mmCIF file of C-alpha atoms in Angstrom:
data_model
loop_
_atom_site.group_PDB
_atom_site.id
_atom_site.type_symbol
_atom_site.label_atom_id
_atom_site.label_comp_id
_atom_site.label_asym_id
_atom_site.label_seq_id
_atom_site.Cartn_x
_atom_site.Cartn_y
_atom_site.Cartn_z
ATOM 1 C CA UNK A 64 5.854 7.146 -16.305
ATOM 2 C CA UNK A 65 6.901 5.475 -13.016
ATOM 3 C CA UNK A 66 4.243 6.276 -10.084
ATOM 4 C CA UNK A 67 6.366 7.297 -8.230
ATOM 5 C CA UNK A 68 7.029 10.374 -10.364
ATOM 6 C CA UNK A 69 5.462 13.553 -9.261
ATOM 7 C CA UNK A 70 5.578 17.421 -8.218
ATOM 8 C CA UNK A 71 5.100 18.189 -4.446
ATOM 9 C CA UNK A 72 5.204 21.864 -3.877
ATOM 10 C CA UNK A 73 7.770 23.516 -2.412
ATOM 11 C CA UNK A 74 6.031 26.538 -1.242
ATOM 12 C CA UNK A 75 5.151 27.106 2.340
ATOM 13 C CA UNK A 76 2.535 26.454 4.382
ATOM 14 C CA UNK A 77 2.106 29.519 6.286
ATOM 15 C CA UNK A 78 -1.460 30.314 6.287
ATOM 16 C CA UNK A 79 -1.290 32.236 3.273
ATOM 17 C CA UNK A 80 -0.595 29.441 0.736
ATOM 18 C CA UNK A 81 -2.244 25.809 1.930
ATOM 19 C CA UNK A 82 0.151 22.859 0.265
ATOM 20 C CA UNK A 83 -2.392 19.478 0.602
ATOM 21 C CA UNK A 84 0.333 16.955 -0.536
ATOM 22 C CA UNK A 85 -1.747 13.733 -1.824
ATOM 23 C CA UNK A 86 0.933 11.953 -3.584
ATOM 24 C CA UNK A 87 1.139 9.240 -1.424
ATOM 25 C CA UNK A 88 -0.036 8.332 2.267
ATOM 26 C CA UNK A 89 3.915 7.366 2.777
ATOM 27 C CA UNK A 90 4.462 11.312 2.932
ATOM 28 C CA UNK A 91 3.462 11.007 6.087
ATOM 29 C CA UNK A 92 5.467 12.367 9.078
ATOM 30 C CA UNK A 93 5.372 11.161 12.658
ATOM 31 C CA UNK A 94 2.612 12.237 15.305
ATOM 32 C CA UNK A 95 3.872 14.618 18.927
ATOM 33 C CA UNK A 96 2.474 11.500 20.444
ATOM 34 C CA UNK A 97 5.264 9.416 18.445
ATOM 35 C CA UNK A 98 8.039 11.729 18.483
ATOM 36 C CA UNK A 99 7.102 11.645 22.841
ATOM 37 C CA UNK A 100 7.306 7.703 22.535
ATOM 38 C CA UNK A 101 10.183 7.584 20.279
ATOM 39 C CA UNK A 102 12.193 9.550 22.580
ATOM 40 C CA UNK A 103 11.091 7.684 25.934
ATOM 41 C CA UNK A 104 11.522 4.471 24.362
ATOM 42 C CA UNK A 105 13.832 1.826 26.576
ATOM 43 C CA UNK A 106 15.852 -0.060 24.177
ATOM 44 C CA UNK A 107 17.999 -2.819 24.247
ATOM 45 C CA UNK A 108 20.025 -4.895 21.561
ATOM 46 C CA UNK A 109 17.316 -5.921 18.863
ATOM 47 C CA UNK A 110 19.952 -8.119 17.182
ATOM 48 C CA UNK A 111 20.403 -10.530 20.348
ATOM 49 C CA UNK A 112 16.554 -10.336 20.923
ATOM 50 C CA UNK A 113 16.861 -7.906 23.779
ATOM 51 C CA UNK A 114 15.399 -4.602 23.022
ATOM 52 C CA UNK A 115 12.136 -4.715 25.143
ATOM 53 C CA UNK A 116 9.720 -2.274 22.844
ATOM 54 C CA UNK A 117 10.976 -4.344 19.588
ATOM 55 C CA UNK A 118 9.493 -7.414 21.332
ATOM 56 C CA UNK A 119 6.507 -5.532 22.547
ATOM 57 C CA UNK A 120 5.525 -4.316 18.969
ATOM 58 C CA UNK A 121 6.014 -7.953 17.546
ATOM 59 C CA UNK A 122 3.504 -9.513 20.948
ATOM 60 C CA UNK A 123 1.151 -6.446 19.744
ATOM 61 C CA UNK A 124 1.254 -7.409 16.114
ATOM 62 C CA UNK A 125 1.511 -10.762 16.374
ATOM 63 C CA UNK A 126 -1.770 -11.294 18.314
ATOM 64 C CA UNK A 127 -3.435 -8.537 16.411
ATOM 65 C CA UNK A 128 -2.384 -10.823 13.023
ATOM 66 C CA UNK A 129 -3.702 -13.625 14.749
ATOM 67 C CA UNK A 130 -0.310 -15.210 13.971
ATOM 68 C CA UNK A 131 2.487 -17.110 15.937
ATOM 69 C CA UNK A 132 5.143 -14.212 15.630
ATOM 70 C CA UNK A 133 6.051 -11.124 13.998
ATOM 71 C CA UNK A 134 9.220 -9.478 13.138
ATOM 72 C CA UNK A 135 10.000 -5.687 13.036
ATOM 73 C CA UNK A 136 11.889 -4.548 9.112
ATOM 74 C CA UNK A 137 13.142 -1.583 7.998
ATOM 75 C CA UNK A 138 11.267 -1.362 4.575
ATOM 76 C CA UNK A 139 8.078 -2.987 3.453
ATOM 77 C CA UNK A 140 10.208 -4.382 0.211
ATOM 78 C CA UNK A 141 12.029 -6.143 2.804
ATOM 79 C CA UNK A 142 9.399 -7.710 4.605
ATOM 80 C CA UNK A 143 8.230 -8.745 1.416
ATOM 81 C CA UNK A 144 11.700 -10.344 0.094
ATOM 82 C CA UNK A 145 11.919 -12.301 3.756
ATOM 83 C CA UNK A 146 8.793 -13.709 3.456
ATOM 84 C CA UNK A 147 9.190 -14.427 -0.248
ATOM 85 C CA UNK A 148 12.631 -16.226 0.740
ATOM 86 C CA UNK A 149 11.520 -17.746 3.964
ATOM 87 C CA UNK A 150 8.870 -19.521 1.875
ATOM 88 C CA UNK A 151 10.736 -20.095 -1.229
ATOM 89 C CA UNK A 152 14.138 -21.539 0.823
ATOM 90 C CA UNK A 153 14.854 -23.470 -2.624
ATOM 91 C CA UNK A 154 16.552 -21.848 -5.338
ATOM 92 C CA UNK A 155 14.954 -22.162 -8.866
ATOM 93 C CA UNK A 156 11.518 -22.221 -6.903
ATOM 94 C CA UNK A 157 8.074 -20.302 -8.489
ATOM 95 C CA UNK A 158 5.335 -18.084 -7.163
ATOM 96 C CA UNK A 159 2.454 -16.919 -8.314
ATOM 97 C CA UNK A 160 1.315 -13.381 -8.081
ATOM 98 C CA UNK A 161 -0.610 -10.850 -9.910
ATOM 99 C CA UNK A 162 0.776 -8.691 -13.202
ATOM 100 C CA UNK A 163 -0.298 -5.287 -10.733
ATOM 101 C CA UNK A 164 1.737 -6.458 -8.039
ATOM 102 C CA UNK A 165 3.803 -4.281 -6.233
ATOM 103 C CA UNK A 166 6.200 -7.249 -5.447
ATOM 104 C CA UNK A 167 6.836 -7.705 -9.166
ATOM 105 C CA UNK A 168 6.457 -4.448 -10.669
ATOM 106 C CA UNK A 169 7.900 -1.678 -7.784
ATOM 107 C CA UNK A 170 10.304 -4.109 -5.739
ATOM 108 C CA UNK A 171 13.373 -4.239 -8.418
ATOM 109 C CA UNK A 172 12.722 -7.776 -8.599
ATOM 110 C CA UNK A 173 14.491 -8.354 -5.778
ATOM 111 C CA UNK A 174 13.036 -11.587 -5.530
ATOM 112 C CA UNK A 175 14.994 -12.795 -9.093
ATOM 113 C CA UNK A 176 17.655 -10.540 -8.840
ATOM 114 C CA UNK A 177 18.493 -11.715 -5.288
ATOM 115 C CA UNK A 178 16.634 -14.616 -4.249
ATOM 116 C CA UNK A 179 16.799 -16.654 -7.419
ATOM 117 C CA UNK A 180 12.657 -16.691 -7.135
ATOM 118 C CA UNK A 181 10.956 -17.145 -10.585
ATOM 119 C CA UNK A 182 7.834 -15.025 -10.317
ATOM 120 C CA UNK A 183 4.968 -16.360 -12.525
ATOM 121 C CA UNK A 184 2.429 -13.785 -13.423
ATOM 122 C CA UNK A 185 -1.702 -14.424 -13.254
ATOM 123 C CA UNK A 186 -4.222 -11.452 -14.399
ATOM 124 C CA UNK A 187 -5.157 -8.981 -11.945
ATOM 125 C CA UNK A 188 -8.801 -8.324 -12.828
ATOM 126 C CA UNK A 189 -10.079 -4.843 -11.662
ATOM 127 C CA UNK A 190 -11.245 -5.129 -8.727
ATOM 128 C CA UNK A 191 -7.571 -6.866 -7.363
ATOM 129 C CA UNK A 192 -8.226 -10.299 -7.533
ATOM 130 C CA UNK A 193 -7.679 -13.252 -9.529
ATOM 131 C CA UNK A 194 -9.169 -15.716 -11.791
ATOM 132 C CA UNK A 195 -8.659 -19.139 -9.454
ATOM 133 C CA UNK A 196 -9.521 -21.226 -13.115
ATOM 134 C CA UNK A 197 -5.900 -19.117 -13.926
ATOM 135 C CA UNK A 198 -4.130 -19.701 -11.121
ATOM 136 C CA UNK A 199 -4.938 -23.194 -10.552
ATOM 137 C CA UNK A 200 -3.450 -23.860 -14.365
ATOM 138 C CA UNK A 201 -0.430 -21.964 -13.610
ATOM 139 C CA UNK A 202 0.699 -23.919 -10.599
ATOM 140 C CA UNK A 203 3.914 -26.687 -11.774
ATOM 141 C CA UNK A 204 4.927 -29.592 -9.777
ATOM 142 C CA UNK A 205 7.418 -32.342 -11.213
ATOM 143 C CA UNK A 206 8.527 -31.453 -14.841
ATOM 144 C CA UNK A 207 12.089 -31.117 -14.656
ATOM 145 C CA UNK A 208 11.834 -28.505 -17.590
ATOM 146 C CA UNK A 209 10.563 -26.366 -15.377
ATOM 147 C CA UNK A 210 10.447 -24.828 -11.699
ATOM 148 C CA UNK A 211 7.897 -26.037 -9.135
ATOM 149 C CA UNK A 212 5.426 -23.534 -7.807
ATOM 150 C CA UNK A 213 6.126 -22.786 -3.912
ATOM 151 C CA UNK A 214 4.336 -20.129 -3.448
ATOM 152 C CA UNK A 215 1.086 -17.604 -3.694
ATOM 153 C CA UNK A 216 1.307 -14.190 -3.396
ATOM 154 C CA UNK A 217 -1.772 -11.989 -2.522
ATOM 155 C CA UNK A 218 -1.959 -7.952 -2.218
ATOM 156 C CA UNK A 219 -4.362 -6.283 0.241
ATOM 157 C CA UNK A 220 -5.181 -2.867 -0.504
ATOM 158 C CA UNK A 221 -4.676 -3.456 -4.054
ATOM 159 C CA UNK A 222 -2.642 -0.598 -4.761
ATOM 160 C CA UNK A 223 -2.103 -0.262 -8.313
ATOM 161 C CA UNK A 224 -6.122 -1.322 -9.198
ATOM 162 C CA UNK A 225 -6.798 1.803 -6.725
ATOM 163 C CA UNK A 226 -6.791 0.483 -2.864
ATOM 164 C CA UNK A 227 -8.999 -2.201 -3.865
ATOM 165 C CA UNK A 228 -10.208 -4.647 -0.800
ATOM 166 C CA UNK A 229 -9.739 -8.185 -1.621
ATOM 167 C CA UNK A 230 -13.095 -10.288 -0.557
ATOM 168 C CA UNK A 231 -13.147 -12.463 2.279
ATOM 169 C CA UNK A 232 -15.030 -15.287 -0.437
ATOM 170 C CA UNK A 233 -11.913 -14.437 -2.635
ATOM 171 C CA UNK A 234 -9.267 -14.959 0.040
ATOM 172 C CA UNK A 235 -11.174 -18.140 0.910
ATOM 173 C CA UNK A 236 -11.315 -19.848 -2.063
ATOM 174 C CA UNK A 237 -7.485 -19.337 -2.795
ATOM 175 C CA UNK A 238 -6.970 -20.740 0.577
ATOM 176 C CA UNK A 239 -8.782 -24.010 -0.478
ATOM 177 C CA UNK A 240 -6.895 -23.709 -4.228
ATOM 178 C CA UNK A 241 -3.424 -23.556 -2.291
ATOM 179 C CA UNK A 242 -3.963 -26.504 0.227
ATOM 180 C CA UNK A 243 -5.095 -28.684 -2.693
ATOM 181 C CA UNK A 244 -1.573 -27.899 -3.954
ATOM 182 C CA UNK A 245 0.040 -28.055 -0.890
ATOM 183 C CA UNK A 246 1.191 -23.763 -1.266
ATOM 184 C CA UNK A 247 1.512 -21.414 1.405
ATOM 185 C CA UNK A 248 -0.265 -18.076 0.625
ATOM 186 C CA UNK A 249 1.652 -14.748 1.508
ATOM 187 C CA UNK A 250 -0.185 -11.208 1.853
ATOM 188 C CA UNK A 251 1.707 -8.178 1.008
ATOM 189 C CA UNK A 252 -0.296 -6.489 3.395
ATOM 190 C CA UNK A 253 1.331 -2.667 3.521
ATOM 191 C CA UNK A 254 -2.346 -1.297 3.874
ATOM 192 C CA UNK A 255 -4.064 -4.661 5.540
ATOM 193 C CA UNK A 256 -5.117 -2.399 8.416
ATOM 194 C CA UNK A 257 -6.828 -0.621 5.594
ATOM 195 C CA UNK A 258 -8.563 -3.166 4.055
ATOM 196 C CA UNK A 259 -9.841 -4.420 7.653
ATOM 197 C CA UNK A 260 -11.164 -1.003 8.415
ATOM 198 C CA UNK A 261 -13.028 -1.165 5.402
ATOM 199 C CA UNK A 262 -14.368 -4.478 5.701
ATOM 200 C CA UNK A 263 -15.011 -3.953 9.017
ATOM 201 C CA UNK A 264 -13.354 -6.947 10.670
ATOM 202 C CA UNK A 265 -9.974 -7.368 12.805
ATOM 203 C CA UNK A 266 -7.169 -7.896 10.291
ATOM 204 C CA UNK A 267 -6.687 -11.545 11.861
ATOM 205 C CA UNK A 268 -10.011 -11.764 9.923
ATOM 206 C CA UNK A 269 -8.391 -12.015 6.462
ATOM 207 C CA UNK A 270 -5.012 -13.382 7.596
ATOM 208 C CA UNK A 271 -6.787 -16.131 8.260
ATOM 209 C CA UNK A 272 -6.449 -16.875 4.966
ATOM 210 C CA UNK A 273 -2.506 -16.514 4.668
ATOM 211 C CA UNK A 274 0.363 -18.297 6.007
ATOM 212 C CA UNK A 275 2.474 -15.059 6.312
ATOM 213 C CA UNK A 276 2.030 -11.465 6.164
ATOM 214 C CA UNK A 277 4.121 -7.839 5.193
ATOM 215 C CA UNK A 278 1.906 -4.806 7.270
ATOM 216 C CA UNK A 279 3.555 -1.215 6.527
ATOM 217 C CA UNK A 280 3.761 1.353 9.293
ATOM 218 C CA UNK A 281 4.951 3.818 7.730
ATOM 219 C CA UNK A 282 1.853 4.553 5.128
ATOM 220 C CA UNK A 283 -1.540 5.628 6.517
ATOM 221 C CA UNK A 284 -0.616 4.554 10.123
ATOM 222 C CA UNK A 285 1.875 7.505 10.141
ATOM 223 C CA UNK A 286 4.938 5.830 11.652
ATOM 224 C CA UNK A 287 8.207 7.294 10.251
ATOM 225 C CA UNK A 288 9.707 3.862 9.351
ATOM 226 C CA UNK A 289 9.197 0.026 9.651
ATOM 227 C CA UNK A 290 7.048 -2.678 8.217
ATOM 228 C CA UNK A 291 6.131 -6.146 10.689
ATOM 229 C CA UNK A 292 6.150 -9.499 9.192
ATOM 230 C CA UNK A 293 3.693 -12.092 10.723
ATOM 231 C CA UNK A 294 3.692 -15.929 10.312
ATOM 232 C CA UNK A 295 4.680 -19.198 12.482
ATOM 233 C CA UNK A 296 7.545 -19.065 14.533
ATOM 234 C CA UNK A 297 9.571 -21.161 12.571
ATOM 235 C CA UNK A 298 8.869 -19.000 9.139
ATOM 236 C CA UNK A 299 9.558 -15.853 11.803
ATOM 237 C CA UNK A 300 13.060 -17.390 12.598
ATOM 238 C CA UNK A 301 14.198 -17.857 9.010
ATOM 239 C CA UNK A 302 13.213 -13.945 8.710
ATOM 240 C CA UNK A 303 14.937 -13.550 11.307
ATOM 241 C CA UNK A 304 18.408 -14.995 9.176
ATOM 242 C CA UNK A 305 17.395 -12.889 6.104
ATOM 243 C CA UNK A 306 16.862 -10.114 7.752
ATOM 244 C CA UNK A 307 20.304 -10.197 9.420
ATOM 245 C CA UNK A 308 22.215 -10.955 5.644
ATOM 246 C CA UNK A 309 20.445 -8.194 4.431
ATOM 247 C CA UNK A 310 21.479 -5.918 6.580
ATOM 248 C CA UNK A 311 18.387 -5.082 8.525
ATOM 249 C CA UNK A 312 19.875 -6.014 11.961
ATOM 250 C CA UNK A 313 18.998 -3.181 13.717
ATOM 251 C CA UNK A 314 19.858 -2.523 16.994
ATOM 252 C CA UNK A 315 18.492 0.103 19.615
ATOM 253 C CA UNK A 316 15.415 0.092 17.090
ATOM 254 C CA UNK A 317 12.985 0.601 20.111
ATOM 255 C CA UNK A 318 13.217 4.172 19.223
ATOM 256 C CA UNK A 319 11.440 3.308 16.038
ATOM 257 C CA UNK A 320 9.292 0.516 17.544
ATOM 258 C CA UNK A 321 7.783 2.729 19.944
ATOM 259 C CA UNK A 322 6.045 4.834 17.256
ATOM 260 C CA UNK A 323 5.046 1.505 15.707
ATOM 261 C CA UNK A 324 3.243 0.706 18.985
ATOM 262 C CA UNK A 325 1.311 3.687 18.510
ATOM 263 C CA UNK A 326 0.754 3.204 14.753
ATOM 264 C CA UNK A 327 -1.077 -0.521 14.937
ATOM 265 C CA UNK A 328 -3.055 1.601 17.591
ATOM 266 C CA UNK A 329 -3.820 5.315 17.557
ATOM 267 C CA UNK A 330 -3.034 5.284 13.688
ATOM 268 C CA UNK A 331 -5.344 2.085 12.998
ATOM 269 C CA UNK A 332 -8.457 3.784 15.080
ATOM 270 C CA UNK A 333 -8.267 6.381 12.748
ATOM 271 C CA UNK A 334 -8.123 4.760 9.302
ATOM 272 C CA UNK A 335 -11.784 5.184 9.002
ATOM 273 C CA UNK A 336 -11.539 9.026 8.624
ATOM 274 C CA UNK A 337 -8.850 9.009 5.662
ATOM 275 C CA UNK A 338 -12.024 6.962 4.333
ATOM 276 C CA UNK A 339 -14.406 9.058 4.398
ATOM 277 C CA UNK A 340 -12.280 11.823 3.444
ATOM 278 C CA UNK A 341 -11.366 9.825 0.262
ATOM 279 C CA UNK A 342 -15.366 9.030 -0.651
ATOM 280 C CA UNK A 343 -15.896 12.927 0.011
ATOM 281 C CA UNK A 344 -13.470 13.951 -2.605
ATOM 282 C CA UNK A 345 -14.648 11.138 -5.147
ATOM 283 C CA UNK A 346 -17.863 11.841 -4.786
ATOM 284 C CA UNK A 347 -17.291 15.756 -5.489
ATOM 285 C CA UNK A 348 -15.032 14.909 -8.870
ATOM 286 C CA UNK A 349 -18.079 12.473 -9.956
ATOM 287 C CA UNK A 350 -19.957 15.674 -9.889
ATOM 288 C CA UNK A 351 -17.543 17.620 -11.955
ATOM 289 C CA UNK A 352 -17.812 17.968 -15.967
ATOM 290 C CA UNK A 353 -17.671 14.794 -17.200
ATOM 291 C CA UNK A 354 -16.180 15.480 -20.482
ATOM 292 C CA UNK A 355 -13.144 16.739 -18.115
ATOM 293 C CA UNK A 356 -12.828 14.118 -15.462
ATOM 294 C CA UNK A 357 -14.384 10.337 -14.873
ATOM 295 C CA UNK A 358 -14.410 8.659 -11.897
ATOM 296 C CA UNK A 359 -15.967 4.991 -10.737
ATOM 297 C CA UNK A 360 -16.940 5.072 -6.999
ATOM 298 C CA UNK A 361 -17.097 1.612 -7.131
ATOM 299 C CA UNK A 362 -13.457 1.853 -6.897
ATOM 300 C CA UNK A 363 -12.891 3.950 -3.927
ATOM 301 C CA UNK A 364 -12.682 1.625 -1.357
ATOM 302 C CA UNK A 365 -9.855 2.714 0.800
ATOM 303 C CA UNK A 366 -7.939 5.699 1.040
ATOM 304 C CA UNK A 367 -6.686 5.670 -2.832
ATOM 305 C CA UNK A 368 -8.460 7.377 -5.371
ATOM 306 C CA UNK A 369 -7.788 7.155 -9.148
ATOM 307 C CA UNK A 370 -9.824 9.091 -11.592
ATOM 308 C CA UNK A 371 -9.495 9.693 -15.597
ATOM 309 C CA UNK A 372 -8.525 12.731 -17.521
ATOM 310 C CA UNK A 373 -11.348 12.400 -20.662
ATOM 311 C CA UNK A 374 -10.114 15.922 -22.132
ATOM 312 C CA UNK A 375 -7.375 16.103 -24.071
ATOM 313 C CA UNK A 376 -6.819 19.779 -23.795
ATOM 314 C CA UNK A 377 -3.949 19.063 -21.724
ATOM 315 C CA UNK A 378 -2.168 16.059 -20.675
ATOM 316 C CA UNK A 379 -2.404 14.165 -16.769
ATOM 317 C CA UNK A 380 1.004 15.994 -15.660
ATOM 318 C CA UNK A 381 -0.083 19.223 -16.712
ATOM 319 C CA UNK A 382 -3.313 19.153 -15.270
ATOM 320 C CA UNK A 383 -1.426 18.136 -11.864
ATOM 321 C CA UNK A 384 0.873 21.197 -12.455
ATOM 322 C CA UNK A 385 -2.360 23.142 -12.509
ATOM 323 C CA UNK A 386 -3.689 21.654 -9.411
ATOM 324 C CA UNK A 387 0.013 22.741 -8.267
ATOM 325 C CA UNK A 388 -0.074 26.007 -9.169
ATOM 326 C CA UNK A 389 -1.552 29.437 -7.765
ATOM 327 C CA UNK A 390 -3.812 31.004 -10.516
ATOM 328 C CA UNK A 391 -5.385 34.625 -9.446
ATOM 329 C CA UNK A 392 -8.827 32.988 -11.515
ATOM 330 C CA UNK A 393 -9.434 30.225 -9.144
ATOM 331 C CA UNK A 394 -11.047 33.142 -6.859
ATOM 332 C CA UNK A 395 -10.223 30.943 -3.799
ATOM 333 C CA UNK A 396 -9.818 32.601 -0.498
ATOM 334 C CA UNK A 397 -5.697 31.248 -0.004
ATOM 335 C CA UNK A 398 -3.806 30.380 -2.372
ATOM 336 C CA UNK A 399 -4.402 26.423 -2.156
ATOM 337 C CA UNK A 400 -1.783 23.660 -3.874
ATOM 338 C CA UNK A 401 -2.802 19.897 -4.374
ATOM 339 C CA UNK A 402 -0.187 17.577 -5.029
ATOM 340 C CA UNK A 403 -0.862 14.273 -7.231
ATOM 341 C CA UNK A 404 0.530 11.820 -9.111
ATOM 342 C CA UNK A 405 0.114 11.767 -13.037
ATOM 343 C CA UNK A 406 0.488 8.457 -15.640
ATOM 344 C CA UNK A 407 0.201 8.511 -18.903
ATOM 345 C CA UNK A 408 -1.568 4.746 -18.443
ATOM 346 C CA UNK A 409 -5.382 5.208 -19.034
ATOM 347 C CA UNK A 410 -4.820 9.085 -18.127
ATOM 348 C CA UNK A 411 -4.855 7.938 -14.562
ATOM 349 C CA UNK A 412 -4.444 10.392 -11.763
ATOM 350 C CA UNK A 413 -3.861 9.466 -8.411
ATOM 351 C CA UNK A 414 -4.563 10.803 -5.282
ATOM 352 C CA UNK A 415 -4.785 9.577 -1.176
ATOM 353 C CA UNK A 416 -5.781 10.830 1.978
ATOM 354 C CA UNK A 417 -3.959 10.146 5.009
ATOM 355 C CA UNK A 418 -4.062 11.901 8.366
ATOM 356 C CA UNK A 419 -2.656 15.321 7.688
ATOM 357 C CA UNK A 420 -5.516 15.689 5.384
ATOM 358 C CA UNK A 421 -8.323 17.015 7.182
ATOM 359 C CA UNK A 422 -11.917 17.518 6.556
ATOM 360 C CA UNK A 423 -11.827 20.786 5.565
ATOM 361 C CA UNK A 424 -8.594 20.022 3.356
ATOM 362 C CA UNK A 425 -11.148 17.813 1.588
ATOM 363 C CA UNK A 426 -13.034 20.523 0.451
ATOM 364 C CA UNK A 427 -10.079 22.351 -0.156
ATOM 365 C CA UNK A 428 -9.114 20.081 -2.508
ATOM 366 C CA UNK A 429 -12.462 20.213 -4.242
ATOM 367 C CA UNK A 430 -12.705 23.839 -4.788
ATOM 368 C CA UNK A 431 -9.203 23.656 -6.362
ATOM 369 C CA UNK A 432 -10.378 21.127 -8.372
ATOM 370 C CA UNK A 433 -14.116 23.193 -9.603
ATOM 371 C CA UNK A 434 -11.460 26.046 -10.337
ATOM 372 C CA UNK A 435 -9.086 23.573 -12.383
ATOM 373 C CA UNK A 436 -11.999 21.573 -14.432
ATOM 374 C CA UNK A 437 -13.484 24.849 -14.971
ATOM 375 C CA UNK A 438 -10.273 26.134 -17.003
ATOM 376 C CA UNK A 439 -9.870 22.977 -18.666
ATOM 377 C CA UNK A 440 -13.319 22.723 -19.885
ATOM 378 C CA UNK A 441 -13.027 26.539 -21.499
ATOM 379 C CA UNK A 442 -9.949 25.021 -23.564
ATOM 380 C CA UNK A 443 -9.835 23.601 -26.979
ATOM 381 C CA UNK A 444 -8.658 19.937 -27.140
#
């Protein structure tokens, strides 16, 4: 079952029935501070360089990347094909990037299918990263047989192994593996300001590391659209030519920059409470029946959380439907509806905070979830 496959309630949220939606942190909708911005916003012609909050947003991102430039996208799985093409100008060229990536599993591979990129799989261990010993024995040079390696990719919050945050040591030593080979390293970084929250460090921190990067403002920074590239300015100016062919020449975009400007902000000062909202609700389904649910907390790192359905009284989608549904036995005060999203892979569920999800919706969530296990436990299976 695709990820991206799963119920969000339709009912209302009136006071009387509470809909938490935890699907995804790209549910999110726009803050009264953006929608003010986004409608005050000068603009100009982003397509001849002139729209003046477009160009602030890329001087705010750039220097906050630590990086030369920046360039404003529609989509993250465009800022991801730029950068992929910018680097890999050649066609027949290779990278290297991990068998969980989103670039090669979620991104059509856009990459082959457009770019004429060969990707090249290495092992995503658990925790996100790689074995170097791998990648180092993957990377091809001369044999005309076969196409040359151009390029690393990296992902950072590792979203399928669960928002994992890549280690400074990690991104380190892949730096020194790719300028033994000569390879620029490229971050598909659609929760970096994630990962730097919890690390602790500015994001220029771990971009260090990289030679280009792909941030998302439209996940847990709570802009409605856009992603912002990052590299040097002559990487930003092919981007700037791929961007254009693939039809993401906007042009009064300001409107949308503006509540970018606030996202890399506002949205990034807050990061830190999805967190700790995310670590509250782990640590209350590690305290749940065990033969029901499993959870690591190792694994919670960011705002993703993916636990295990042990029983097999019913299956992950139907114990999301229950977590979806009013039942008169769950004795809770409202009638309270948590969305998630169900695989059949290891009985994974997935869920993530993000800013609409309070505090209180946190324990919410885990009284829903006492009332769910509870059922599930009392079945045979």
């Amino acid at each position: 079952m695709s990820m991206y496959q799963g119920g969000g309630s339709n009912s209302p949220d009136d006071g009387t029935v509470r809909v938490i939606d935890m699907r995804s942190d790209t549910i999110t909708k726009p803050t009264p501070a953006m929608r003010r911005a986004m409608a005050e916003a000068e603009v100009g012609d982003d397509v001849y360089g002139e729209d003046p909050t477009v160009n602030a947003l890329q001087e705010k991102a750039a220097k906050l990347f630590g990086m030369e430039a920046a360039l404003f996208v529609p989509t993250g799985t465009m800022g991801n094909f730029c950068s992929i093409m910018a680097h890999c100008w050649e066609r027949g060229s290779e990278m290297l990037l991990g068998d969980c990536a989103h670039i090669f599993i979620y991104e059509q591979g856009g990459s082959a299918q457009l770019g004429g990129i060969h990707p090249r799989t290495v092992r995503n261990k658990p925790d996100g990263t790689f074995d170097l010993d791998e990648v180092e024995s993957k990377v091809r040079t001369s044999d005309p047989h076969l196409p040359i390696t151009r390029l690393i990719c990296v992902e950072n919050t590792q979203n399928i192994c669960g928002g994992r945050v890549l280690p400074l040591s990690f991104l380190k030593e892949l730096r020194e593996l790719a300028n033994r080979h000569k390879l620029p390293v490229h971050m598909d970084g659609a929760r970096l300001m994630n990962a730097a929250v919890s690390l602790n460090v500015p994001p220029s921190d771990i971009l260090q590391y990289c030679d280009s990067v792909s941030v998302c403002l439209s996940k847990g920074l709570g802009a409605p659209v856009g992603s912002v590239i990052g590299g040097k300015k002559d990487f930003i100016a092919r981007c700037v030519r791929l961007r254009k062919v693939l039809g993401g020449g906007m042009r009064q975009s300001g409107i949308l920059a503006a509540a970018g400007l606030l996202a890399i902000t506002e949205g990034a000062a807050r990061l830190h409470e999805d967190h700790e909202n995310a670590r509250t609700i782990a640590e209350g389904i590690h305290s749940l029946d065990p033969s029901v649910l499993q959870i690591d907390l190792d694994t919670v790192q960011s705002n993703i959380i993916v636990f295990q359905l042990v029983s097999h009284a019913v299956t992950p989608g139907q114990f999301c439907k229950m977590l979806n549904t009013y039942d008169p036995n769950d004795s809770l005060d409202i009638d309270v509806r948590v969305s998630m999203l169900a695989t059949d892979f290891k009985r994974d569920i997935r869920c993530v905070t993000h800013h609409h999800i309070s505090a209180d919706d946190a324990q919410l969530v885990l009284k829903k979830f006492r009332a769910v296990v509870g059922r599930v436990a009392g079945m045979k299976g």
